[in-house]
Amino acid sequence: MAFLDLAHLDKSYGANHVVKDFNLAIEKGEFVSLLGPSGCGKTTVLRMVGGFEVPSAGTIHIDGQDVTSLKSNQRNIGMVFQAYALFPNLTVAQNVAFGLKVAGVSKAETAERVTEMLSLIGLADLGNRYPFQLSGGQQQRVALARALAVRPKVLLLDEPLSALDAKIRASLRREIRSIQQRLGITTIFVTHDQEEALSMSDRVVVMSGGRADQIGTPHQVYNRPATRFVASFVGTLNTFDATVTDPATGTVRLGDSTVVLNRPVEAASGAAITLALRPESATLGAGNPGDVTLMGRITEVQFLGAIIRITADLGGHDLTLDTFNRAATPPPHIGEEVTISLPPDGLVALVA
């Protein structure tokens, strides 16, 4: 059994079935993100793990112990909320010490642990300040220190960065990941931000309609989406209608071209499927032998600094491709006729 094991979790509020047969096994020290749009059930799963919601069905095991019926304070869980939830009348040090005081830890050990936690989050000199005297990023670090001070078995993070501006968010997510790796604490992170999930996680669980559509590494989820929802939700995507001609070899018909994917397609011969392609997989000009070659006309060019995003009209079908900015090579002009190459290994067959 995994260190944190969620088996067949269900949660309903009357007729509203928000989590459906959810299964997830997390190893000790692993960082797993639950990613999905609002209402997909990700926060409800987190709250069931934390003991704030009771499952309608299913079990939760932590370190071999069935905690499904235990209260939140009996699970040795640390939780960080989106809204910080710091006590405004307590100093930073007192906020960090709060859980230790409730647990009856001695004053000497509490003082030592608070000093350790404030050093860990880089706020060693701010222990006597109050929350209102801190920035949003500093307040969130204090909330993290408070959750970690009790040395929990599992750390739960409920969209902790969503209230911060983009620059602070990027900096803090690196800090959180670094601290998590240093402590080796098993962590579940809930977010609707795909960049956060992909950049921080060992594995990502993409949720839709109360279910886990796909569980995999960031590389797997991005490059080999298992369903149309995952493909469309994670990253930018081009899609093409195609027809299966040989399911075993993944041979499909795309327009006037035959494409061999060299991997099985779970659809019958003659079935209509969708081929998906990330913008960075397509290239301007002739590609490698075996690539699908299409003719198009440039309709839009967006200069994004390191990346140039180009949109081309392929006879009524728009295709987006990304290319690196190179100082010596100017981007194409709007209206220019171009050749676009699609590599078979970049095409993903979507049948679900």
Short mmCIF file of C-alpha atoms in Angstrom, two decimals:
data_model
loop_
_atom_site.label_atom_id
_atom_site.label_comp_id
_atom_site.label_asym_id
_atom_site.label_seq_id
_atom_site.Cartn_x
_atom_site.Cartn_y
_atom_site.Cartn_z
CA MET A 1 0.00 0.00 0.00
CA ALA A 2 1.21 3.52 -0.83
CA PHE A 3 1.98 6.02 1.94
CA LEU A 4 -1.23 7.92 1.14
CA ASP A 5 -3.89 5.76 -0.44
CA LEU A 6 -7.29 7.04 -1.63
CA ALA A 7 -9.54 4.20 -2.72
CA HIS A 8 -12.91 4.56 -4.48
CA LEU A 9 -13.71 7.94 -2.91
CA ASP A 10 -17.18 9.29 -3.58
CA LYS A 11 -18.78 12.47 -2.31
CA SER A 12 -22.35 13.64 -2.87
CA TYR A 13 -24.27 16.60 -1.55
CA GLY A 14 -27.83 15.46 -2.00
CA ALA A 15 -28.30 14.86 -5.73
CA ASN A 16 -25.04 16.65 -6.56
CA HIS A 17 -22.36 13.96 -7.12
CA VAL A 18 -19.10 15.93 -6.95
CA VAL A 19 -16.46 13.16 -6.60
CA LYS A 20 -16.90 9.84 -8.39
CA ASP A 21 -14.86 6.69 -7.71
CA PHE A 22 -11.62 8.60 -7.19
CA ASN A 23 -8.48 6.49 -6.75
CA LEU A 24 -4.96 7.77 -6.07
CA ALA A 25 -1.85 6.18 -4.52
CA ILE A 26 0.86 8.63 -3.41
CA GLU A 27 4.32 7.53 -2.30
CA LYS A 28 6.13 9.00 0.70
CA GLY A 29 7.76 12.31 -0.17
CA GLU A 30 5.88 12.70 -3.46
CA PHE A 31 4.45 16.03 -4.63
CA VAL A 32 1.13 15.50 -6.45
CA SER A 33 -1.06 18.24 -7.91
CA LEU A 34 -4.81 18.02 -8.45
CA LEU A 35 -5.43 20.14 -11.55
CA GLY A 36 -8.75 21.09 -13.06
CA PRO A 37 -11.36 23.81 -13.57
CA SER A 38 -13.66 25.14 -10.87
CA GLY A 39 -16.25 22.57 -9.81
CA CYS A 40 -14.28 19.50 -10.92
CA GLY A 41 -14.01 18.11 -7.36
CA LYS A 42 -10.33 18.73 -6.63
CA THR A 43 -10.83 20.79 -3.45
CA THR A 44 -13.43 18.31 -2.21
CA VAL A 45 -10.87 15.48 -2.55
CA LEU A 46 -8.35 17.58 -0.60
CA ARG A 47 -10.86 18.33 2.13
CA MET A 48 -11.71 14.63 2.46
CA VAL A 49 -8.01 13.83 2.91
CA GLY A 50 -7.78 16.58 5.52
CA GLY A 51 -10.83 15.37 7.43
CA PHE A 52 -12.91 18.46 6.71
CA GLU A 53 -15.39 16.45 4.62
CA VAL A 54 -16.64 12.91 5.21
CA PRO A 55 -16.60 10.64 2.13
CA SER A 56 -19.94 9.25 1.00
CA ALA A 57 -17.98 6.09 0.11
CA GLY A 58 -14.39 4.90 -0.09
CA THR A 59 -11.38 4.86 2.22
CA ILE A 60 -8.35 6.98 3.06
CA HIS A 61 -5.15 5.43 4.45
CA ILE A 62 -2.14 7.40 5.68
CA ASP A 63 1.03 5.46 6.44
CA GLY A 64 -0.96 2.23 6.64
CA GLN A 65 -3.62 3.63 9.01
CA ASP A 66 -7.26 3.91 7.99
CA VAL A 67 -8.11 7.55 8.80
CA THR A 68 -11.43 7.70 6.93
CA SER A 69 -13.49 8.17 10.10
CA LEU A 70 -10.92 10.18 12.08
CA LYS A 71 -11.34 13.90 12.77
CA SER A 72 -9.02 16.41 11.16
CA ASN A 73 -6.97 16.95 14.33
CA GLN A 74 -6.36 13.19 14.63
CA ARG A 75 -4.72 12.76 11.21
CA ASN A 76 -1.43 14.67 11.62
CA ILE A 77 -2.16 16.80 8.56
CA GLY A 78 -0.76 20.23 7.76
CA MET A 79 -2.94 22.49 5.64
CA VAL A 80 -2.33 25.82 3.91
CA PHE A 81 -5.35 27.71 2.65
CA GLN A 82 -5.76 30.21 -0.18
CA ALA A 83 -6.65 33.03 2.23
CA TYR A 84 -3.68 32.48 4.62
CA ALA A 85 -6.01 32.22 7.69
CA LEU A 86 -3.42 33.80 9.99
CA PHE A 87 -4.54 35.13 13.39
CA PRO A 88 -4.34 38.96 13.11
CA ASN A 89 -3.89 39.47 16.87
CA LEU A 90 -0.89 37.12 17.06
CA THR A 91 2.66 37.84 15.98
CA VAL A 92 4.36 35.85 13.23
CA ALA A 93 6.13 33.69 15.82
CA GLN A 94 2.90 33.14 17.76
CA ASN A 95 1.07 32.13 14.58
CA VAL A 96 3.76 29.56 13.77
CA ALA A 97 3.65 28.28 17.35
CA PHE A 98 -0.14 27.97 17.50
CA GLY A 99 -0.43 24.32 16.47
CA LEU A 100 2.43 23.32 18.76
CA LYS A 101 0.74 25.05 21.70
CA VAL A 102 -2.54 23.22 20.99
CA ALA A 103 -0.60 19.94 20.82
CA GLY A 104 0.93 20.58 24.25
CA VAL A 105 4.53 20.83 23.06
CA SER A 106 6.85 22.29 25.71
CA LYS A 107 7.80 25.98 25.55
CA ALA A 108 11.46 25.20 24.96
CA GLU A 109 10.76 22.84 22.07
CA THR A 110 8.15 25.24 20.66
CA ALA A 111 10.63 28.12 20.65
CA GLU A 112 13.22 25.92 18.94
CA ARG A 113 10.74 24.73 16.31
CA VAL A 114 9.50 28.28 15.61
CA THR A 115 13.07 29.49 15.11
CA GLU A 116 13.71 26.56 12.76
CA MET A 117 10.56 27.23 10.72
CA LEU A 118 11.13 30.98 10.40
CA SER A 119 14.65 30.29 9.21
CA LEU A 120 13.31 27.74 6.72
CA ILE A 121 10.96 30.27 5.12
CA GLY A 122 13.51 33.11 5.19
CA LEU A 123 11.71 35.27 7.77
CA ALA A 124 13.97 34.73 10.78
CA ASP A 125 14.03 38.46 11.63
CA LEU A 126 10.28 39.06 11.39
CA GLY A 127 8.97 36.90 14.24
CA ASN A 128 7.73 39.90 16.25
CA ARG A 129 5.73 41.45 13.43
CA TYR A 130 1.98 41.07 12.96
CA PRO A 131 0.38 39.71 9.76
CA PHE A 132 -0.81 43.16 8.62
CA GLN A 133 2.84 44.28 8.58
CA LEU A 134 3.75 41.61 6.01
CA SER A 135 3.31 41.35 2.24
CA GLY A 136 0.97 38.74 0.78
CA GLY A 137 3.88 36.47 -0.11
CA GLN A 138 5.34 36.75 3.39
CA GLN A 139 1.96 35.96 4.96
CA GLN A 140 1.66 32.83 2.82
CA ARG A 141 5.13 31.73 3.90
CA VAL A 142 4.09 32.15 7.53
CA ALA A 143 1.00 30.01 6.86
CA LEU A 144 3.30 27.36 5.35
CA ALA A 145 5.62 27.50 8.38
CA ARG A 146 2.66 27.10 10.74
CA ALA A 147 1.48 24.02 8.83
CA LEU A 148 4.98 22.48 8.85
CA ALA A 149 5.80 23.28 12.48
CA VAL A 150 3.73 20.35 13.78
CA ARG A 151 5.74 18.00 11.54
CA PRO A 152 2.72 16.57 9.71
CA LYS A 153 2.77 13.32 7.77
CA VAL A 154 0.97 14.97 4.85
CA LEU A 155 0.91 18.59 3.67
CA LEU A 156 -2.21 19.87 1.89
CA LEU A 157 -2.07 23.07 -0.17
CA ASP A 158 -5.40 24.52 -1.33
CA GLU A 159 -4.63 26.99 -4.13
CA PRO A 160 -2.19 28.83 -1.84
CA LEU A 161 -0.81 31.10 -4.58
CA SER A 162 -3.94 32.26 -6.37
CA ALA A 163 -4.28 35.52 -4.39
CA LEU A 164 -0.73 36.65 -5.22
CA ASP A 165 0.53 38.56 -8.25
CA ALA A 166 2.33 36.68 -11.03
CA LYS A 167 5.92 37.52 -10.06
CA ILE A 168 5.49 36.62 -6.38
CA ARG A 169 3.55 33.49 -7.36
CA ALA A 170 6.41 32.24 -9.56
CA SER A 171 8.97 32.91 -6.83
CA LEU A 172 6.92 31.33 -4.05
CA ARG A 173 6.13 28.16 -5.97
CA ARG A 174 9.88 27.56 -6.34
CA GLU A 175 10.31 28.12 -2.60
CA ILE A 176 7.46 25.76 -1.70
CA ARG A 177 8.83 23.02 -3.94
CA SER A 178 12.35 23.50 -2.54
CA ILE A 179 11.11 23.28 1.06
CA GLN A 180 8.97 20.24 0.26
CA GLN A 181 11.94 18.43 -1.29
CA ARG A 182 14.22 19.40 1.58
CA LEU A 183 11.80 18.02 4.18
CA GLY A 184 10.67 15.06 2.06
CA ILE A 185 7.05 15.62 3.06
CA THR A 186 4.20 13.99 1.13
CA THR A 187 2.20 16.81 -0.47
CA ILE A 188 -1.06 17.33 -2.33
CA PHE A 189 -1.38 20.66 -4.12
CA VAL A 190 -4.71 21.87 -5.54
CA THR A 191 -4.61 24.35 -8.41
CA HIS A 192 -6.45 25.42 -11.56
CA ASP A 193 -3.18 26.83 -12.96
CA GLN A 194 -1.56 24.35 -15.35
CA GLU A 195 1.83 26.10 -15.21
CA GLU A 196 1.94 25.67 -11.44
CA ALA A 197 0.99 22.01 -11.65
CA LEU A 198 3.43 21.18 -14.43
CA SER A 199 6.38 23.04 -12.93
CA MET A 200 6.05 21.85 -9.31
CA SER A 201 4.80 18.29 -9.39
CA ASP A 202 6.17 14.78 -9.48
CA ARG A 203 2.77 13.73 -10.84
CA VAL A 204 -0.35 15.58 -11.95
CA VAL A 205 -3.95 14.41 -11.59
CA VAL A 206 -6.15 16.14 -14.18
CA MET A 207 -9.73 16.14 -12.91
CA SER A 208 -13.00 16.63 -14.76
CA GLY A 209 -16.54 16.06 -13.55
CA GLY A 210 -15.43 14.54 -10.24
CA ARG A 211 -13.13 11.97 -11.86
CA ALA A 212 -9.43 11.64 -12.54
CA ASP A 213 -9.18 11.89 -16.33
CA GLN A 214 -5.43 11.23 -16.28
CA ILE A 215 -2.69 10.65 -13.72
CA GLY A 216 0.90 10.97 -14.86
CA THR A 217 4.12 12.93 -14.79
CA PRO A 218 3.96 16.48 -16.15
CA HIS A 219 5.79 15.24 -19.27
CA GLN A 220 3.25 12.45 -19.82
CA VAL A 221 0.17 14.62 -19.22
CA TYR A 222 1.37 17.38 -21.53
CA ASN A 223 2.81 15.29 -24.35
CA ARG A 224 0.49 12.26 -24.26
CA PRO A 225 -2.93 13.45 -23.04
CA ALA A 226 -5.27 10.52 -22.46
CA THR A 227 -8.56 12.27 -23.26
CA ARG A 228 -9.87 15.21 -25.25
CA PHE A 229 -10.48 17.10 -22.01
CA VAL A 230 -6.88 16.71 -20.81
CA ALA A 231 -5.57 17.69 -24.23
CA SER A 232 -7.69 20.83 -24.35
CA PHE A 233 -7.26 21.86 -20.70
CA VAL A 234 -3.50 21.46 -20.45
CA GLY A 235 -1.66 23.75 -22.86
CA THR A 236 -2.56 25.09 -26.30
CA LEU A 237 -3.65 22.57 -28.88
CA ASN A 238 -4.21 22.12 -32.61
CA THR A 239 -6.74 19.48 -33.65
CA PHE A 240 -7.34 17.71 -36.98
CA ASP A 241 -10.02 15.29 -38.13
CA ALA A 242 -8.57 11.96 -39.27
CA THR A 243 -9.66 8.44 -40.16
CA VAL A 244 -8.12 5.22 -38.84
CA THR A 245 -6.86 2.83 -41.53
CA ASP A 246 -4.80 0.41 -39.39
CA PRO A 247 -5.36 0.52 -35.60
CA ALA A 248 -2.43 -1.82 -34.79
CA THR A 249 0.24 0.44 -36.29
CA GLY A 250 -1.61 3.69 -35.71
CA THR A 251 -1.93 4.42 -39.42
CA VAL A 252 -4.44 7.18 -40.09
CA ARG A 253 -5.57 9.29 -43.01
CA LEU A 254 -5.14 13.05 -42.52
CA GLY A 255 -6.51 14.95 -45.50
CA ASP A 256 -4.57 13.67 -48.53
CA SER A 257 -1.75 12.28 -46.35
CA THR A 258 -1.21 8.90 -44.70
CA VAL A 259 0.37 9.19 -41.24
CA VAL A 260 1.94 6.29 -39.33
CA LEU A 261 1.98 7.04 -35.60
CA ASN A 262 3.89 3.80 -34.80
CA ARG A 263 1.70 3.16 -31.76
CA PRO A 264 -1.71 1.46 -31.53
CA VAL A 265 -4.88 3.52 -31.79
CA GLU A 266 -7.82 2.33 -29.68
CA ALA A 267 -10.39 2.69 -32.47
CA ALA A 268 -11.66 0.45 -35.25
CA SER A 269 -10.50 0.71 -38.83
CA GLY A 270 -12.54 3.39 -40.58
CA ALA A 271 -13.34 5.22 -37.33
CA ALA A 272 -13.19 9.00 -37.25
CA ILE A 273 -10.77 10.31 -34.62
CA THR A 274 -9.11 13.59 -33.66
CA LEU A 275 -5.37 14.15 -33.97
CA ALA A 276 -3.92 16.70 -31.55
CA LEU A 277 -0.65 18.61 -31.95
CA ARG A 278 1.09 21.08 -29.62
CA PRO A 279 2.12 24.37 -31.27
CA GLU A 280 5.82 23.78 -30.58
CA SER A 281 5.74 20.45 -32.47
CA ALA A 282 4.90 22.03 -35.84
CA THR A 283 7.68 23.66 -37.87
CA LEU A 284 7.82 26.16 -40.70
CA GLY A 285 9.37 24.77 -43.88
CA ALA A 286 10.28 21.24 -44.86
CA GLY A 287 10.68 18.85 -41.95
CA ASN A 288 12.09 15.35 -41.67
CA PRO A 289 11.24 12.38 -43.92
CA GLY A 290 7.82 11.02 -42.89
CA ASP A 291 6.51 14.39 -41.69
CA VAL A 292 3.09 15.53 -42.89
CA THR A 293 3.52 18.59 -45.10
CA LEU A 294 0.74 21.17 -45.38
CA MET A 295 0.49 24.47 -47.24
CA GLY A 296 -0.86 27.52 -45.47
CA ARG A 297 -1.06 31.30 -45.38
CA ILE A 298 0.10 33.33 -42.35
CA THR A 299 -2.81 35.19 -40.75
CA GLU A 300 -1.32 36.30 -37.41
CA VAL A 301 2.13 36.76 -35.84
CA GLN A 302 2.50 37.39 -32.09
CA PHE A 303 5.94 38.36 -30.79
CA LEU A 304 6.16 37.03 -27.20
CA GLY A 305 9.86 37.59 -26.55
CA ALA A 306 11.56 34.21 -26.53
CA ILE A 307 8.65 32.68 -28.48
CA ILE A 308 6.95 33.77 -31.68
CA ARG A 309 3.40 32.43 -32.01
CA ILE A 310 2.23 32.09 -35.59
CA THR A 311 -1.26 31.32 -36.88
CA ALA A 312 -1.72 29.97 -40.40
CA ASP A 313 -4.85 29.32 -42.44
CA LEU A 314 -4.80 25.82 -43.96
CA GLY A 315 -7.69 26.28 -46.35
CA GLY A 316 -10.26 27.17 -43.71
CA HIS A 317 -8.57 25.41 -40.76
CA ASP A 318 -6.38 27.49 -38.43
CA LEU A 319 -3.13 26.05 -37.10
CA THR A 320 -1.02 27.64 -34.37
CA LEU A 321 2.71 27.01 -34.13
CA ASP A 322 5.41 28.31 -31.81
CA THR A 323 8.97 28.96 -32.85
CA PHE A 324 11.94 30.35 -30.94
CA ASN A 325 12.87 33.95 -31.55
CA ARG A 326 16.20 34.23 -33.35
CA ALA A 327 17.68 37.70 -33.81
CA ALA A 328 19.05 36.90 -37.27
CA THR A 329 15.79 35.41 -38.56
CA PRO A 330 12.79 37.76 -38.76
CA PRO A 331 9.32 36.21 -38.37
CA PRO A 332 7.15 35.58 -41.46
CA HIS A 333 4.83 38.27 -42.74
CA ILE A 334 1.04 38.17 -42.62
CA GLY A 335 -0.24 36.90 -45.95
CA GLU A 336 2.92 34.93 -46.70
CA GLU A 337 2.44 31.46 -48.20
CA VAL A 338 4.36 28.87 -46.17
CA THR A 339 5.00 25.15 -45.83
CA ILE A 340 4.24 23.62 -42.42
CA SER A 341 5.54 20.23 -41.29
CA LEU A 342 3.88 18.02 -38.69
CA PRO A 343 6.00 15.21 -37.17
CA PRO A 344 4.10 11.92 -36.58
CA ASP A 345 5.59 11.52 -33.08
CA GLY A 346 4.06 14.89 -32.12
CA LEU A 347 0.55 13.85 -33.17
CA VAL A 348 -1.66 12.33 -30.47
CA ALA A 349 -4.78 10.33 -31.32
CA LEU A 350 -7.75 11.31 -29.16
CA VAL A 351 -10.56 8.77 -29.09
CA ALA A 352 -12.07 9.45 -25.63
#
